[in-house]
Short mmCIF file of C-alpha atoms in Angstrom, two decimals:
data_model
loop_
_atom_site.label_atom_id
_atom_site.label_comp_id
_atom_site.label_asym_id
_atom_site.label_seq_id
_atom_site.Cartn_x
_atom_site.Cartn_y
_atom_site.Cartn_z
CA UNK A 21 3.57 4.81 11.85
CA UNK A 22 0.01 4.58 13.19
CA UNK A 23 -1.60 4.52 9.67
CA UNK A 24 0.65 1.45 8.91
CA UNK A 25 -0.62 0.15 12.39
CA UNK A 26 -4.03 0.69 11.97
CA UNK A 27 -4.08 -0.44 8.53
CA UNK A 28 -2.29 -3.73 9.60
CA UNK A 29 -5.62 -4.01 12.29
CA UNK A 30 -8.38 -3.12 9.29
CA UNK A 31 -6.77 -5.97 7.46
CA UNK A 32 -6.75 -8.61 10.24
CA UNK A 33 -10.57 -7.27 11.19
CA UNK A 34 -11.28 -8.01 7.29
CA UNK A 35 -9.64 -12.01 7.74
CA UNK A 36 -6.46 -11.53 6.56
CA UNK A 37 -2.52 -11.67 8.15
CA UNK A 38 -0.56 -8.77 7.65
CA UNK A 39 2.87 -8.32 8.49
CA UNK A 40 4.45 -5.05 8.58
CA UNK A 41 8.06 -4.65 8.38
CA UNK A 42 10.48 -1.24 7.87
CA UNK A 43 12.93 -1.12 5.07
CA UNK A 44 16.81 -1.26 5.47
CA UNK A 45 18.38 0.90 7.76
CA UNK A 46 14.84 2.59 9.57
CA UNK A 47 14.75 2.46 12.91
CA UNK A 48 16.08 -0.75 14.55
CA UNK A 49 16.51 -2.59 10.75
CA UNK A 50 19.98 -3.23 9.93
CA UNK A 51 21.69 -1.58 6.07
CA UNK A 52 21.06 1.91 4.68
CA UNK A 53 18.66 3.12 2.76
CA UNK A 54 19.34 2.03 -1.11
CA UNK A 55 17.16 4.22 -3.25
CA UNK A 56 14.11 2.23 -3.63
CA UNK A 57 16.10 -0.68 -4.98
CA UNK A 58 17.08 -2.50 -2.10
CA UNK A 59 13.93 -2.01 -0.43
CA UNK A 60 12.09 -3.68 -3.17
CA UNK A 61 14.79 -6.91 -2.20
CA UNK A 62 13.31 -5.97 1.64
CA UNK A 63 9.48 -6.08 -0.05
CA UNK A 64 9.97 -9.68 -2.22
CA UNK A 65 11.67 -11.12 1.03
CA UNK A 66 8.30 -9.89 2.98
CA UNK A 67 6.73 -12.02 0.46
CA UNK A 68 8.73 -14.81 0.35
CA UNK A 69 8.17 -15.19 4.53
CA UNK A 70 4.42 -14.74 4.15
CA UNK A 71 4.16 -17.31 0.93
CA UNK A 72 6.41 -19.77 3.06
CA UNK A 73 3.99 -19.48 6.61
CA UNK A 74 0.86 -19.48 4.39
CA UNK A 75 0.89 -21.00 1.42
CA UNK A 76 -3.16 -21.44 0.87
CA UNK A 77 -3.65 -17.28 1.18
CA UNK A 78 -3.44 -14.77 -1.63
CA UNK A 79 -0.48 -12.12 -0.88
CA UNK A 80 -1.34 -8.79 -0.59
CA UNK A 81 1.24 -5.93 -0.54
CA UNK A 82 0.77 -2.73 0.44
CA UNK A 83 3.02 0.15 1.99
CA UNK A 84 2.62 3.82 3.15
CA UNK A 85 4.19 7.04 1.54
CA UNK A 86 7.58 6.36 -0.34
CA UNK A 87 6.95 2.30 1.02
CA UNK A 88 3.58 2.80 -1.51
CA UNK A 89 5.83 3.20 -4.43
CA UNK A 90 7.78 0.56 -3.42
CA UNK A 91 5.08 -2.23 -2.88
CA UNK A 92 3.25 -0.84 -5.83
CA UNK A 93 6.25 -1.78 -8.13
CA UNK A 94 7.33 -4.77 -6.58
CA UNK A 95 3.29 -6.07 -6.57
CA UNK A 96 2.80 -4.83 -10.70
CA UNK A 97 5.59 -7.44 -11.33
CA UNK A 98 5.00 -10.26 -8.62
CA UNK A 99 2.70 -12.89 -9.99
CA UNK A 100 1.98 -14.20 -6.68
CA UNK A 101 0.24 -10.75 -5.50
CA UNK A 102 -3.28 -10.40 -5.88
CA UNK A 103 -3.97 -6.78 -4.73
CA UNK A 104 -2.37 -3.97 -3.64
CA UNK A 105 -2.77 -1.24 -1.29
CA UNK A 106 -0.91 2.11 -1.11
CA UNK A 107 -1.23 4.87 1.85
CA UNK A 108 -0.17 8.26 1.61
CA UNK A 109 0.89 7.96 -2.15
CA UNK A 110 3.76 10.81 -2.82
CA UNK A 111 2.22 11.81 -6.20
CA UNK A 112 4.15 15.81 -5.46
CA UNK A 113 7.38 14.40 -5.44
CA UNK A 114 8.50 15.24 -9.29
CA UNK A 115 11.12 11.71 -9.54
CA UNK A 116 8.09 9.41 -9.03
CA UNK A 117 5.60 8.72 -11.83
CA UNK A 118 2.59 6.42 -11.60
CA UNK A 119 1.60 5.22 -14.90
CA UNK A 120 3.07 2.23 -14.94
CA UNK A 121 0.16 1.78 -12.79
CA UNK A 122 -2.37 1.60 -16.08
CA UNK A 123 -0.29 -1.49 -17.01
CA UNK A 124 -1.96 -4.01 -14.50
CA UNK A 125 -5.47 -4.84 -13.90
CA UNK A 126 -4.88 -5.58 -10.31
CA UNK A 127 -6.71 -4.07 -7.73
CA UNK A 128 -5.67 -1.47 -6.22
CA UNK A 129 -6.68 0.82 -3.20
CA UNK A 130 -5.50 4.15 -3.15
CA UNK A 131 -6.08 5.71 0.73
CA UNK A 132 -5.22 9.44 0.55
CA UNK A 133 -5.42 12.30 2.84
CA UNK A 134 -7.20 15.16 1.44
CA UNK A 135 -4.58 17.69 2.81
CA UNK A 136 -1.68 15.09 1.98
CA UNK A 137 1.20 17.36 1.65
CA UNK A 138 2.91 15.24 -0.76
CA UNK A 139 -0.11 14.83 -2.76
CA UNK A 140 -3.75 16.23 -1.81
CA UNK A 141 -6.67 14.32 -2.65
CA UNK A 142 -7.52 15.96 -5.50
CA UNK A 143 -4.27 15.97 -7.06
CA UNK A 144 -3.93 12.48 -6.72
CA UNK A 145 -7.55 11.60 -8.09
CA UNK A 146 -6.18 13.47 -11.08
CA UNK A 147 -3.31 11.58 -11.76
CA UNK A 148 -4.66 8.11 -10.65
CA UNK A 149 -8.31 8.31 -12.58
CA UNK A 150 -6.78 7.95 -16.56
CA UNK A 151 -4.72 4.91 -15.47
CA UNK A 152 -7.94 2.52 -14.63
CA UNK A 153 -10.97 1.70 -12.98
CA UNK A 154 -9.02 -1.43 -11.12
CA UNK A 155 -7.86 1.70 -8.69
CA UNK A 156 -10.31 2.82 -5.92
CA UNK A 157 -9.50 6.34 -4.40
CA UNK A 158 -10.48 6.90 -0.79
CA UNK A 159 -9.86 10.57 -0.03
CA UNK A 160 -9.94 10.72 3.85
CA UNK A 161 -11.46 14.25 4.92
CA UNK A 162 -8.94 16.58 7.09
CA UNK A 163 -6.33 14.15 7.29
CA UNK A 164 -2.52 14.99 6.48
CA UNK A 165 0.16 12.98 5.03
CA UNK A 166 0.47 10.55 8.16
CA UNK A 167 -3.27 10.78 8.75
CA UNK A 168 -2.93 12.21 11.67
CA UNK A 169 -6.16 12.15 13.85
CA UNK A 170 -8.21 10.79 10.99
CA UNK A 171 -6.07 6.94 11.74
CA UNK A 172 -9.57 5.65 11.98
CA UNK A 173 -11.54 7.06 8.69
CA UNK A 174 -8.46 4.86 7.32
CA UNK A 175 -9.06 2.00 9.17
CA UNK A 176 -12.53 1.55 8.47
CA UNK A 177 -11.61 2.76 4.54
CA UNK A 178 -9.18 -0.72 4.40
CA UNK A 179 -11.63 -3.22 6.10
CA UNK A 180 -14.42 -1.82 4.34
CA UNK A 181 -12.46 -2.59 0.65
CA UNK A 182 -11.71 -6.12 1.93
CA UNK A 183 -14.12 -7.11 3.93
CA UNK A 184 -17.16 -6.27 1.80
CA UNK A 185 -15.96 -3.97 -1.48
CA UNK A 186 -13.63 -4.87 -4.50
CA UNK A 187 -10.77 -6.72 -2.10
CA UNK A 188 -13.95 -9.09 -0.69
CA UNK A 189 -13.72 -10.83 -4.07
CA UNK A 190 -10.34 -11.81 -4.41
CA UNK A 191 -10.70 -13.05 -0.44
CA UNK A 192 -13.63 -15.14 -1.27
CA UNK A 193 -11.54 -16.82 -4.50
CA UNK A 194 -9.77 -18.46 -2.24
#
């Protein structure tokens, strides 16, 4: 999608490699679609490739909409991820439930479209603000669910968290 695109470029503009990849059985990928557990397999191997190219960097994972929930349960458990970053989090869809999210102190940046469909900014502010302050909440103004015309409030929202806010310091660890 072109917020997965132009978050992929707001990471490289903030010094970091991203790789972006689509789960079994989307678009040209080979498999079907496996209920969120084989696409955490597809997320770890993601990780495995980067950790094997680039050793010396800290691993990042991040996804968009239903791939959010994915890379945000694969990353909670993953010692070798750092930070996380979710797009378009799905916080309206009743089967998915974010508190394990209280149980890590990793970072985490939350970018959300304030007329998300699957989960306005305000409704995901409330759900997101009693599990931590290691979340930061960008609510993006006007933009929908795949952020539509607003792809570059979200840009600037992920290189500004890693190039100079909370994301900076686990960059400059390294």
């Amino acid at each position: 999608t072109k917020a997965v695109y132009r978050a992929a470029q707001a990471l490289n503009d903030a010094g970091m490699v991203a790789l972006r990849f689509n789960f079994r059985g989307v678009g040209a990928s080979t498999g079907s679609y496996d209920e969120g557990h084989g696409e955490q397999d597809d997320a770890r191997a993601a990780l495995d490739w980067l950790e094997e190219r680039y050793p010396a960097l800290p691993l990042f994972l991040g996804g968009f909409s239903f791939g959010s929930r994915v890379a945000l349960t694969v990353g909670l458990d993953d010692d070798r991820v750092v930070g996380l970053l979710a797009l378009g989090l799905p916080v309206g869809l009743d089967d998915y439930d974010f508190s394990f999210l209280a149980e890590t102190t990793k970072p985490i940046l939350v970018v959300q479209g304030e007329e998300d469909e699957f989960g306005a900014g305000a409704t995901v502010a409330e759900v997101l603000e009693p599990l931590g302050s290691h979340i930061t909440l960008v609510r993006v103004p006007g933009a929908d669910h795949y952020f539509g015309d607003r792809s570059e409030e979200l840009r600037e929202a992920v290189e500004g968290y890693y190039a100079s806010g909370p994301g900076a310091r686990l960059l400059a660890a390294v």
